[in-house]
Amino acid sequence: MPASKSRFVTACQQLLALGVVLAVLTPAASIVTLDVVHEAPLGGAVPAAPTSGMAAYSHVSAQASLVPAAPVEATVEEVPLTAPATTVAGRVKAPTLEASRTTAADGAAALTSTPQPVTGYGAVGVTWQHGLAVDDESIEFGVRTLDDGVWSDWAPMEYHDEHGPDPDSPEGQQARPGTTELLVGEVDQVQVQVTAQDALPADMKLAVIDPGQSEAEELEKAEIDTGLLDGEQPAPAPATPAAPEAAEDEAMELSAAIYTPKPTIYSRAQWGADERLRDKGSLHYYEVHAGFVHHTVNANEYSRAEVPGILRSIYAYHTRSRGWSDVGYNYLVDRFGRIWEGRAGGVDRPVVGAHTQGYNDYSFAMSAIGNFELKKPGRAMVQAYGALFAWKLSLHGVAASSTNQVVGPRTFPGINGHRDAGSTACPGKYLYAKIPKIRKLAAGAQQGWSGRELESNIAGSPHPDLVVRRASDARLMVWPTTVSATGVAGMGRPIDTGRTIKRVDRLMNAGDWDRDGFGDVVMRKRNGNLLVRPGNGAGQFGKATRIGTGFGGVKLLAAVGDMTGDGWPDLMGQVGGVMRIYPGRGAQALGSSYVAHAKIKGARLSGIGRWDTDGAPDSLVRSGRSLVLYPGNGPGGLTGARTLSGNVSAYDWVIGIRDIGLVGRPDVVVREKASGRLLLLPGTANGVGAPVHLDTGAEGFDLAG
């Protein structure tokens, strides 16, 4: 297939990706949509919605919603139900309790709170003293409400001891155990009842949350860059493939940018999050190897306009009553199929939440707003799960269909229900029954991993190339690799690019940096500036563009492929004692960097593409006589180290390169110190194979990438 046709097909695939995800759905007639309510938008009737395919999800996500125009202050009233436990210095002064104690017929301890007023679309929860472990089978909670002078029947409140931050985390060390927050809606009063087989927990409190009322609202579509840091500009749109400057070749087929599209996500600002409530210093990141489906056990019959307030109630309860650093979930989804940003820190980053105790460091979670032990989730919600899980897992190189992901101490599929990780009914029997469909939807939406590779084809042949600088005249050269008809690897004749690159101390074959279908080169000047020169697919380069400054002190700087999963190749480098990711954005300036790993010891970092079996690019570090593989976790950075077989002490160049022999595994090109010979270390399952002679004359070059 000609390169231009290949790029056109790929672009079409990207545009249609969101329309593919639901092709695997069962016929519409078999889908129950009990909770889908069509509400008229401002000023008109509801337009006819698509009935199947991801077009239905796109229809929902493209609609504008009324959202708060500014942060909204939620309030939490905490009512003491039991006295605090005895302290080391003696019993603390007991507060005035708002509950009456009784003894159940079976001798269990019980109490009933005094009725409490409710303001706004209210929510309630019960918490107790930090450190008091209460088995979820030994205690029961009930709630009833007063509305227009009539008390409702008692309804259960859900409590499971697996909900929350990991106990040994800083967040967990100050968290209070408690029930899941429960929406009570627009009622006059609320009352809770607690029954325990043993003694009632000390310092038990009833939290009554008022989500606050927005003073002004705006009709907005979902923000698309909710993960940007303060002051950071959004990434540019994908570049339109340029017409090739040289004759097209059937073999000249650089992989165009292939990545799973990001679903539309409403930001924290759009639900009126009061950022003063969260503990910004507790924000931390780790890895993502799987996703968990949750539900909030809240009411099911809420309106679109009530959702921001529901989110504020959950947020206020988690931070003010439970003592968590932020809302526990990474994302939330309402019954209309709208996805909302939960915990702060960037929707594309591996933000550690407080959702699946024991597994938070290695996973993310999206919680469905509603109680799906009682109602079936609507189609729009299931579609949203498929789109979000497809995208989020793809960022970290996880196949949605995976059945064997290492998540802390256990292995899980890539997509799970909360009950798969503990003894809980979450996410409710009806939503849990949809998880096989969510897995199928997400797998259908993922676009594969070829765009994540460190693409190193510049000259337009089927095989990768090196970029080198000739020492005698500082000429930038492209040195192509070759493979003979009998399968023997070698080097072609170096191509003079016509460019002189003086005062350059780092040269990187950066792949298709600007996403035009041709390989590019990034170089660092001695003054610390980073420049990109776009390639034309025939071994020539255009005018240099500056994409960064201040990189003079960055060690182990390397091009690493699309680490962040957004379709743009990235850089990594070590500064300030940590390894950092520098997100690429084509000809635009690099995005804000962030930590990818603790300090790494080594002489050179080299991007190696996808060395292992997942979809995230990996990196090699030359450390003494050894090559150390650092597996990548996409935006999660690097996730450990494994020393490969082989001794590289005789070489001064160690360069990761795309698969020369086209056998499915990246390779390493090295230069022998003593002779200047160029050698190939073919990639193997355990490391690198025996050296293979490629060419002589490499001593004539002083930089290579």
XYZ file of C-alpha atoms in Angstrom:
705
model
C 0.000 0.000 0.000
C 1.482 3.434 -0.855
C 2.420 5.576 2.140
C -0.131 8.266 1.349
C -2.930 5.711 1.138
C -1.759 4.075 4.361
C -1.845 7.417 6.168
C -5.296 8.211 4.745
C -6.686 4.883 5.910
C -5.192 5.384 9.356
C -6.703 8.857 9.629
C -10.096 7.459 8.691
C -9.713 4.756 11.307
C -9.051 7.377 13.953
C -12.072 9.443 12.957
C -14.302 6.387 13.041
C -12.842 4.838 16.188
C -15.552 6.115 18.473
C -18.114 4.689 16.097
C -16.644 1.199 16.297
C -16.835 0.485 19.982
C -20.457 -0.639 20.069
C -20.472 -2.721 16.924
C -20.291 -5.708 19.231
C -23.481 -4.794 21.102
C -26.477 -7.083 21.131
C -29.503 -5.863 19.166
C -31.226 -2.834 20.592
C -34.412 -4.759 21.261
C -32.640 -6.846 23.906
C -31.234 -3.878 25.832
C -33.066 -2.698 28.926
C -32.895 1.085 29.420
C -34.944 1.564 32.549
C -32.920 4.538 33.716
C -32.543 6.499 30.504
C -34.739 9.585 30.714
C -34.991 11.978 27.763
C -35.011 15.532 29.051
C -35.710 18.470 26.788
C -32.740 20.840 26.392
C -33.177 24.522 26.932
C -35.569 25.926 24.375
C -36.580 22.851 22.460
C -37.481 19.204 22.148
C -35.104 16.313 22.432
C -33.519 15.477 19.064
C -33.745 11.872 17.960
C -30.787 9.982 19.383
C -28.919 7.265 17.497
C -30.101 3.844 18.612
C -26.926 1.795 18.332
C -23.194 1.931 17.867
C -20.769 4.380 19.432
C -22.748 7.018 17.578
C -25.172 6.801 20.486
C -22.411 7.535 22.965
C -21.057 10.325 20.754
C -24.547 11.831 20.641
C -24.647 11.961 24.443
C -21.089 13.218 24.889
C -21.442 15.948 22.271
C -24.394 17.578 23.999
C -23.892 20.633 26.172
C -24.933 20.600 29.825
C -25.759 23.218 32.415
C -22.790 23.383 34.785
C -21.757 25.774 37.571
C -19.960 28.878 36.398
C -17.737 28.940 39.509
C -16.763 26.689 42.434
C -19.637 25.899 44.776
C -19.178 25.476 48.512
C -20.696 22.310 49.949
C -21.329 22.058 53.684
C -21.177 19.049 55.974
C -23.006 18.960 59.292
C -21.676 16.189 61.548
C -23.897 14.931 64.333
C -22.260 12.871 67.140
C -23.965 9.506 67.730
C -21.508 7.804 70.124
C -18.755 9.141 72.379
C -15.064 9.058 71.414
C -12.946 6.205 72.775
C -10.745 6.624 75.855
C -7.446 8.327 75.074
C -4.070 7.781 76.731
C -4.617 10.802 78.954
C -8.054 9.601 80.028
C -11.551 9.925 78.687
C -12.094 12.919 76.475
C -15.044 15.147 77.137
C -18.044 13.491 75.529
C -20.102 15.611 73.137
C -23.850 15.926 73.354
C -25.124 12.863 71.514
C -27.916 13.076 68.958
C -29.117 9.458 69.281
C -31.040 7.138 71.514
C -29.677 3.686 72.362
C -31.742 0.513 72.433
C -31.121 -3.204 72.597
C -32.394 -5.362 69.765
C -34.399 -8.521 70.415
C -31.319 -10.674 69.798
C -29.263 -8.636 72.252
C -27.421 -6.597 69.629
C -26.562 -2.990 70.390
C -28.574 -0.424 68.453
C -29.183 3.294 68.218
C -31.429 5.642 66.319
C -30.384 9.192 65.558
C -32.616 12.132 66.239
C -34.148 13.545 63.036
C -31.845 15.998 61.269
C -32.822 18.733 58.798
C -31.783 18.375 55.163
C -30.933 21.288 52.868
C -30.759 20.988 49.098
C -30.383 17.682 47.300
C -29.027 16.077 50.443
C -26.726 13.139 51.101
C -25.839 11.323 54.309
C -23.195 8.977 55.640
C -22.016 7.529 58.948
C -18.373 7.410 60.043
C -16.533 6.403 63.211
C -13.165 6.618 64.884
C -10.022 6.010 62.845
C -8.410 2.643 63.433
C -11.533 0.825 64.619
C -11.910 -2.208 62.383
C -15.550 -3.264 62.059
C -16.427 -6.325 60.023
C -19.051 -5.411 57.473
C -21.130 -8.457 58.402
C -21.354 -7.427 62.069
C -23.006 -4.050 61.610
C -26.029 -2.757 59.712
C -27.169 0.746 58.819
C -30.577 2.019 57.820
C -31.953 5.389 56.793
C -35.397 6.937 56.428
C -36.561 10.383 55.373
C -39.393 12.752 56.209
C -41.053 14.509 53.301
C -44.308 16.475 53.470
C -44.939 15.122 56.942
C -44.626 11.447 55.981
C -41.733 9.182 57.000
C -40.468 6.717 54.428
C -39.742 3.076 55.171
C -36.284 2.198 56.443
C -33.795 1.541 53.626
C -30.314 0.009 53.984
C -27.104 2.038 53.836
C -24.147 0.193 52.340
C -20.926 -0.389 54.272
C -17.981 -2.489 53.149
C -14.580 -2.372 54.776
C -12.799 -2.668 51.390
C -13.921 0.819 50.308
C -11.229 3.424 50.793
C -7.522 4.223 50.645
C -4.916 1.570 51.368
C -4.450 1.425 55.158
C -0.661 1.861 55.055
C -0.815 4.941 52.821
C -0.566 8.455 54.293
C -4.178 8.984 53.246
C -5.290 5.763 54.896
C -3.517 6.581 58.150
C -5.913 9.436 58.835
C -9.064 8.095 57.202
C -12.232 7.355 59.132
C -14.137 4.141 58.412
C -17.700 4.640 57.306
C -20.618 3.866 55.075
C -20.915 4.758 51.448
C -22.542 8.159 51.003
C -26.264 7.881 50.283
C -28.366 10.454 48.452
C -31.648 11.257 50.137
C -32.690 13.986 47.704
C -35.010 16.914 48.329
C -36.506 15.925 51.712
C -37.186 17.704 54.986
C -35.460 15.465 57.532
C -33.338 12.346 57.753
C -32.809 9.708 60.433
C -30.359 6.787 60.624
C -30.415 3.554 62.557
C -27.372 1.441 63.474
C -27.364 -2.149 64.755
C -24.138 -3.900 65.786
C -23.589 -7.483 66.947
C -20.971 -6.214 69.391
C -20.455 -2.754 70.830
C -21.252 0.243 68.667
C -18.129 1.906 67.235
C -16.744 4.858 69.185
C -16.937 8.431 67.914
C -19.689 7.578 65.448
C -21.005 10.575 63.536
C -23.836 11.171 61.112
C -22.812 13.441 58.239
C -25.550 15.429 56.487
C -24.254 17.065 53.315
C -25.663 20.054 51.493
C -24.038 20.242 48.023
C -24.577 23.999 47.799
C -26.297 25.975 45.114
C -24.584 27.528 42.129
C -25.192 31.264 41.779
C -24.780 31.087 38.019
C -24.740 28.293 35.453
C -23.467 28.037 31.920
C -24.348 25.722 29.059
C -21.068 24.008 28.199
C -19.764 20.974 26.398
C -17.380 18.669 28.189
C -13.859 20.039 28.463
C -11.371 18.003 26.483
C -8.139 18.814 28.312
C -9.018 18.286 31.950
C -5.596 16.848 32.751
C -3.593 19.994 31.972
C -1.466 21.510 34.681
C -2.031 25.119 35.700
C -1.034 27.414 32.863
C -0.361 24.593 30.401
C -1.728 24.934 26.903
C -3.655 22.112 25.184
C -1.871 19.961 22.637
C -2.260 20.960 18.979
C -4.546 18.982 16.725
C -3.020 16.137 14.718
C -1.089 17.382 11.734
C -2.489 16.794 8.266
C -0.129 14.444 6.420
C 2.059 16.407 4.023
C 2.559 15.355 0.442
C 5.863 13.491 0.079
C 8.717 15.457 -1.463
C 10.207 12.353 -3.021
C 8.758 9.596 -5.177
C 6.527 7.274 -3.206
C 7.710 3.747 -2.591
C 5.462 0.828 -1.806
C 7.857 -0.096 1.032
C 7.972 3.407 2.529
C 5.298 2.984 5.174
C 6.044 4.658 8.461
C 3.391 3.803 11.029
C 1.130 6.830 11.312
C -0.078 7.940 14.735
C -2.389 5.221 16.006
C -3.950 5.696 19.401
C -7.268 5.103 21.108
C -9.374 8.292 21.098
C -10.100 10.050 24.353
C -13.785 10.222 25.322
C -15.279 13.543 26.320
C -14.875 14.199 30.035
C -16.419 16.946 32.133
C -13.809 18.578 34.359
C -13.849 19.126 38.106
C -14.469 22.814 37.478
C -17.593 21.881 35.542
C -19.171 20.233 38.569
C -18.149 23.143 40.783
C -15.379 21.437 42.777
C -14.150 23.584 45.655
C -10.428 22.856 45.444
C -9.925 24.067 49.007
C -11.451 20.837 50.301
C -8.768 18.501 48.990
C -5.274 17.966 50.364
C -3.127 18.896 47.377
C 0.026 17.641 49.079
C -1.351 14.088 49.186
C -1.685 13.759 45.424
C 0.501 10.923 44.169
C 0.917 8.640 41.177
C 1.956 5.065 40.602
C 0.911 2.553 37.930
C -2.177 1.359 36.094
C -2.569 -2.318 35.240
C -6.353 -2.670 35.469
C -9.604 -0.793 35.953
C -12.456 -1.353 38.414
C -16.173 -0.719 37.944
C -17.937 0.756 41.013
C -21.298 2.274 41.840
C -22.046 5.019 44.343
C -25.155 3.331 45.823
C -26.998 6.613 45.412
C -30.458 7.389 44.102
C -31.281 6.446 40.516
C -33.939 8.980 39.573
C -31.848 12.152 39.451
C -31.970 14.755 36.697
C -29.108 15.989 34.508
C -29.036 19.294 36.397
C -28.675 17.548 39.760
C -25.492 15.644 38.853
C -22.944 18.394 39.691
C -24.482 18.684 43.152
C -24.344 14.909 43.620
C -20.643 14.975 42.781
C -20.038 17.795 45.257
C -21.822 15.797 47.963
C -19.639 12.748 47.336
C -16.526 14.940 47.297
C -17.449 16.722 50.535
C -18.264 13.457 52.330
C -15.017 11.810 51.230
C -12.851 14.761 52.254
C -14.641 16.231 55.261
C -16.163 13.156 56.888
C -14.032 10.229 55.705
C -10.763 12.157 55.974
C -9.618 11.264 52.463
C -7.407 13.621 50.501
C -9.886 13.941 47.627
C -12.884 12.202 46.097
C -12.068 8.496 46.043
C -12.882 7.661 42.399
C -10.813 8.655 39.373
C -13.935 9.124 37.242
C -17.699 9.070 37.692
C -20.414 8.484 35.122
C -24.057 9.487 35.349
C -27.066 7.645 33.988
C -27.087 9.901 30.922
C -23.654 8.620 29.835
C -21.689 11.739 30.804
C -18.203 11.078 32.204
C -16.916 13.358 34.980
C -13.392 13.876 36.276
C -13.122 12.624 39.856
C -9.864 12.755 41.779
C -7.600 15.605 40.704
C -4.197 15.136 39.122
C -4.891 14.625 35.419
C -7.347 12.274 33.749
C -4.555 10.726 31.687
C -2.158 10.195 34.588
C -1.919 7.190 36.977
C -3.468 9.050 39.910
C -3.732 6.823 42.996
C -7.304 6.901 44.252
C -9.196 5.572 47.278
C -11.591 3.118 45.687
C -10.402 -0.497 45.849
C -8.553 -1.048 49.082
C -5.334 -3.005 48.616
C -5.157 -2.322 44.874
C -5.305 1.458 44.549
C -1.646 1.852 43.573
C -2.051 -0.348 40.513
C -5.466 0.538 39.168
C -8.085 3.187 38.455
C -11.829 3.214 38.992
C -14.926 4.792 37.521
C -18.044 4.808 39.674
C -21.555 4.825 38.251
C -23.864 7.278 40.006
C -26.773 5.169 41.178
C -27.673 1.944 42.932
C -27.340 -0.925 40.479
C -28.274 -3.548 42.970
C -31.791 -2.224 42.377
C -31.849 -0.937 38.787
C -30.297 -1.915 35.493
C -27.806 0.544 33.987
C -28.923 2.260 30.813
C -27.174 1.765 27.504
C -25.565 5.216 27.556
C -23.807 4.410 30.831
C -22.505 1.071 29.549
C -21.253 2.762 26.382
C -19.454 5.381 28.439
C -17.719 2.652 30.432
C -16.559 1.016 27.220
C -15.153 4.269 25.814
C -13.435 5.373 29.029
C -11.899 1.998 29.856
C -10.679 1.534 26.275
C -8.866 4.877 26.333
C -7.530 4.800 29.881
C -6.188 1.245 29.650
C -4.631 1.964 26.256
C -2.602 4.831 27.723
C -0.864 2.351 30.004
C -0.447 -0.362 27.402
C -3.137 -2.648 28.830
C -5.360 -4.619 26.475
C -8.992 -4.380 27.544
C -9.371 -8.082 26.793
C -6.431 -9.078 29.006
C -7.173 -11.804 31.535
C -3.849 -11.769 33.364
C -2.812 -8.390 34.753
C -0.575 -8.187 37.808
C -2.328 -5.809 40.215
C -0.323 -5.665 43.421
C -0.439 -9.070 45.142
C -2.910 -10.666 42.696
C -3.721 -11.047 39.042
C -6.947 -9.744 37.512
C -8.455 -9.198 34.081
C -7.924 -5.749 32.629
C -11.518 -4.775 33.555
C -13.175 -5.873 36.801
C -16.004 -5.206 39.177
C -15.186 -4.032 42.679
C -16.556 -7.314 44.043
C -13.793 -9.162 42.158
C -11.308 -7.614 44.583
C -13.198 -8.095 47.847
C -16.353 -9.159 49.652
C -18.654 -6.404 48.459
C -21.819 -6.192 46.396
C -20.342 -3.243 44.457
C -21.008 -2.406 41.642
C -24.424 -3.976 42.104
C -25.666 -7.153 40.460
C -27.093 -5.445 37.380
C -24.022 -3.367 36.554
C -21.739 -6.294 37.372
C -23.648 -8.342 34.820
C -22.650 -5.763 32.185
C -18.897 -6.146 32.735
C -18.463 -8.775 29.978
C -20.132 -6.323 27.594
C -17.944 -3.457 28.854
C -14.856 -5.587 28.208
C -16.056 -6.331 24.701
C -16.842 -2.699 23.971
C -13.498 -1.498 25.295
C -11.561 -4.133 23.359
C -13.390 -3.132 20.186
C -12.520 0.529 20.693
C -8.800 0.084 21.334
C -6.749 0.929 18.267
C -3.633 -1.165 18.855
C -0.092 -0.251 19.751
C 1.883 0.274 16.529
C 1.777 4.034 16.957
C 3.467 3.720 20.354
C 6.717 2.355 18.893
C 9.881 4.412 18.598
C 9.735 4.628 14.820
C 13.251 4.887 13.363
C 12.686 4.826 9.596
C 13.927 8.025 7.972
C 15.292 7.041 4.549
C 12.087 5.395 3.326
C 13.236 1.770 3.218
C 11.444 -1.070 5.039
C 14.215 -1.112 7.652
C 15.183 1.346 10.397
C 17.955 3.924 10.186
C 20.540 5.648 12.360
C 21.106 9.391 12.422
C 24.802 10.261 12.830
C 27.089 13.274 12.649
C 30.278 13.073 10.606
C 33.139 14.196 12.807
C 35.180 15.834 10.045
C 32.631 18.461 9.011
C 29.669 18.150 11.478
C 27.465 16.924 8.643
C 24.143 15.312 9.598
C 23.888 11.893 7.930
C 21.270 9.161 7.734
C 22.788 5.664 7.853
C 20.213 3.099 6.723
C 20.213 -0.535 7.754
C 19.660 -3.257 5.159
C 18.742 -6.909 5.046
C 19.840 -9.059 2.123
C 17.667 -11.529 0.271
C 19.211 -14.275 2.393
C 18.313 -12.446 5.623
C 21.758 -11.032 6.436
C 21.665 -7.617 8.161
C 24.016 -4.842 7.069
C 24.309 -1.097 6.500
C 23.673 0.900 3.364
C 25.623 3.903 2.199
C 25.263 6.944 4.538
C 23.021 9.647 3.078
C 24.279 13.229 3.259
C 21.329 15.365 4.363
C 22.997 18.605 3.330
C 22.673 19.892 6.914
C 25.564 20.925 9.136
C 24.810 20.612 12.853
C 27.474 22.371 14.884
C 27.287 23.005 18.632
C 25.058 19.936 19.042
C 25.785 17.448 21.831
C 22.807 15.063 21.569
C 21.234 13.568 18.463
C 18.001 11.580 18.606
C 16.101 9.632 15.996
C 12.720 10.769 17.317
C 10.314 8.883 15.063
C 7.386 10.662 13.425
C 7.587 13.617 15.803
C 5.169 15.866 13.912
C 2.790 13.078 12.785
C 3.107 13.762 9.072
C 4.093 10.195 8.200
C 7.851 10.783 8.000
C 10.637 10.244 10.529
C 12.191 13.294 12.204
C 15.271 14.120 14.270
C 15.517 15.964 17.584
C 18.823 17.457 18.701
C 20.111 19.303 21.738
C 22.329 22.315 21.271
C 25.139 23.004 23.705
C 23.207 26.004 24.994
C 20.466 23.617 26.178
C 17.955 24.352 23.407
C 16.053 21.454 21.849
C 15.374 21.569 18.113
C 13.349 19.313 15.826
C 14.089 18.915 12.122
C 11.235 17.380 10.133
C 12.119 14.599 7.691
C 10.701 14.212 4.205
C 10.818 10.412 4.011
C 13.852 10.351 1.711
C 16.664 11.069 4.155
C 16.434 14.870 4.025
C 15.340 17.350 6.709
C 13.601 20.700 6.783
C 14.155 23.817 8.839
C 14.769 23.378 12.566
C 12.112 24.454 15.080
C 12.847 25.042 18.762
C 10.667 22.937 21.064
C 12.384 23.443 24.422
C 15.019 25.374 26.346
C 17.067 24.722 29.468
C 17.916 21.109 28.667
C 21.664 21.485 29.110
C 21.613 19.795 32.515
C 19.238 16.968 31.570
C 21.055 13.630 31.763
C 20.174 10.424 29.892
C 18.032 12.415 27.464
C 16.381 10.167 24.888
C 13.493 9.837 22.468
C 11.247 7.060 23.757
C 8.270 6.807 21.406
C 4.706 7.650 22.398
C 4.977 7.084 26.136
C 1.915 9.180 26.976
C -0.404 7.403 24.520
C -1.728 10.550 22.851
C -0.261 9.889 19.419
C 2.738 12.214 19.834
C 6.266 10.800 20.436
C 7.882 11.910 23.698
C 11.257 12.413 25.371
C 12.606 11.263 28.712
C 15.545 12.572 30.700
C 16.940 12.783 34.213
C 17.129 16.021 36.138
C 16.944 16.891 39.812
C 17.598 13.300 40.816
C 14.550 11.851 39.016
C 13.708 10.565 35.553
C 11.072 12.710 33.847
C 8.739 12.428 30.857
C 8.702 15.402 28.486
C 5.476 15.091 26.428
C 5.982 15.781 22.745
C 3.567 17.992 20.819
C 5.024 18.089 17.359
C 6.372 21.469 16.332
C 4.822 23.014 19.458
C 6.798 23.355 22.682
C 7.103 20.274 24.851
C 4.371 19.778 27.440
C 4.991 20.116 31.171
C 7.271 17.339 32.378
C 6.520 14.983 35.240
C 8.280 12.230 37.166
C 8.586 8.850 35.440
C 10.925 7.059 37.871
C 13.344 7.614 40.705
C 16.972 8.324 39.852
C 18.471 5.801 37.450
C 22.164 4.926 37.395
C 23.571 4.550 33.929
C 25.573 6.053 31.095
C 22.853 6.194 28.440
C 19.102 5.819 28.130
C 17.751 4.515 24.856
C 14.160 4.160 23.744
C 13.559 0.601 22.585
C 9.897 0.576 21.620
C 7.683 -2.255 22.864
C 10.215 -4.804 24.096
C 7.794 -6.738 26.298
C 4.284 -7.974 25.561
C 2.191 -4.964 26.585
C 1.403 -1.875 24.542
C 3.536 0.731 26.321
C 7.046 1.652 25.087
C 10.009 0.448 27.135
C 13.525 1.807 27.665
C 17.038 0.406 27.899
C 19.754 1.824 30.141
C 23.422 1.046 29.689
C 24.730 0.527 33.225
C 28.364 -0.566 33.344
C 28.718 -3.786 31.381
C 24.996 -4.520 31.414
C 21.847 -3.497 29.627
C 18.941 -2.918 31.984
C 15.389 -3.025 30.683
C 12.919 -0.596 32.267
C 9.365 -1.598 31.245
C 7.063 1.326 30.528
C 3.565 1.933 31.897
C 2.676 4.728 29.515
C 1.940 7.972 31.398
C 2.835 5.987 34.530
C 6.481 6.098 33.492
C 8.901 3.257 34.126
C 7.963 0.363 36.381
C 11.045 -1.465 37.608
C 14.204 -2.926 36.116
C 15.461 -6.218 34.666
C 19.055 -6.838 33.662
C 19.269 -8.443 30.233
C 21.693 -11.114 29.205
C 24.790 -9.928 27.372
C 27.931 -7.871 28.030
C 28.221 -4.406 26.453
C 31.465 -3.267 28.092
C 33.314 -3.341 24.746
C 30.995 -0.780 23.123
C 30.753 3.008 23.279
C 27.485 3.280 21.320
C 24.383 1.470 22.555
C 21.353 2.488 20.478
C 17.904 0.958 20.603
C 16.440 0.599 17.137
C 13.260 -0.692 15.508
C 13.230 -4.333 14.434
C 15.830 -4.626 11.627
C 15.035 -8.176 10.589
C 11.273 -7.573 10.770
C 10.874 -10.541 13.105
C 8.818 -8.767 15.765
C 11.337 -7.642 18.394
C 13.418 -4.432 18.665
C 17.187 -4.635 18.306
C 20.274 -2.824 19.617
C 23.051 -1.343 17.484
C 26.458 -0.916 19.124
C 29.867 0.432 18.110
C 32.984 -1.457 19.126
C 35.425 0.849 20.898
C 38.615 -0.777 19.652
C 37.788 -1.127 15.957
C 34.930 1.269 15.215
C 32.924 -1.640 13.817
C 29.170 -1.354 13.876
C 27.433 -4.436 15.290
C 23.871 -5.622 15.748
C 22.718 -7.183 19.012
C 19.462 -8.845 17.953
C 16.671 -8.697 20.495
C 15.665 -11.987 22.090
C 13.134 -13.036 24.709
C 15.805 -12.983 27.430
C 17.983 -10.107 26.303
C 20.195 -9.711 23.255
C 21.772 -12.303 21.041
C 25.348 -12.723 19.807
C 26.826 -9.719 17.944
C 26.296 -9.589 14.183
C 28.687 -7.543 12.021
C 26.948 -4.674 10.224
C 29.669 -2.387 8.823
C 32.980 -0.655 9.398
C 33.848 3.027 9.459
C 31.674 4.066 12.394
C 34.709 5.731 13.993
C 34.189 8.570 11.535
C 31.064 9.719 13.378
C 31.000 11.458 16.760
C 27.245 11.493 17.525
C 24.591 8.886 16.842
C 20.967 8.243 17.619
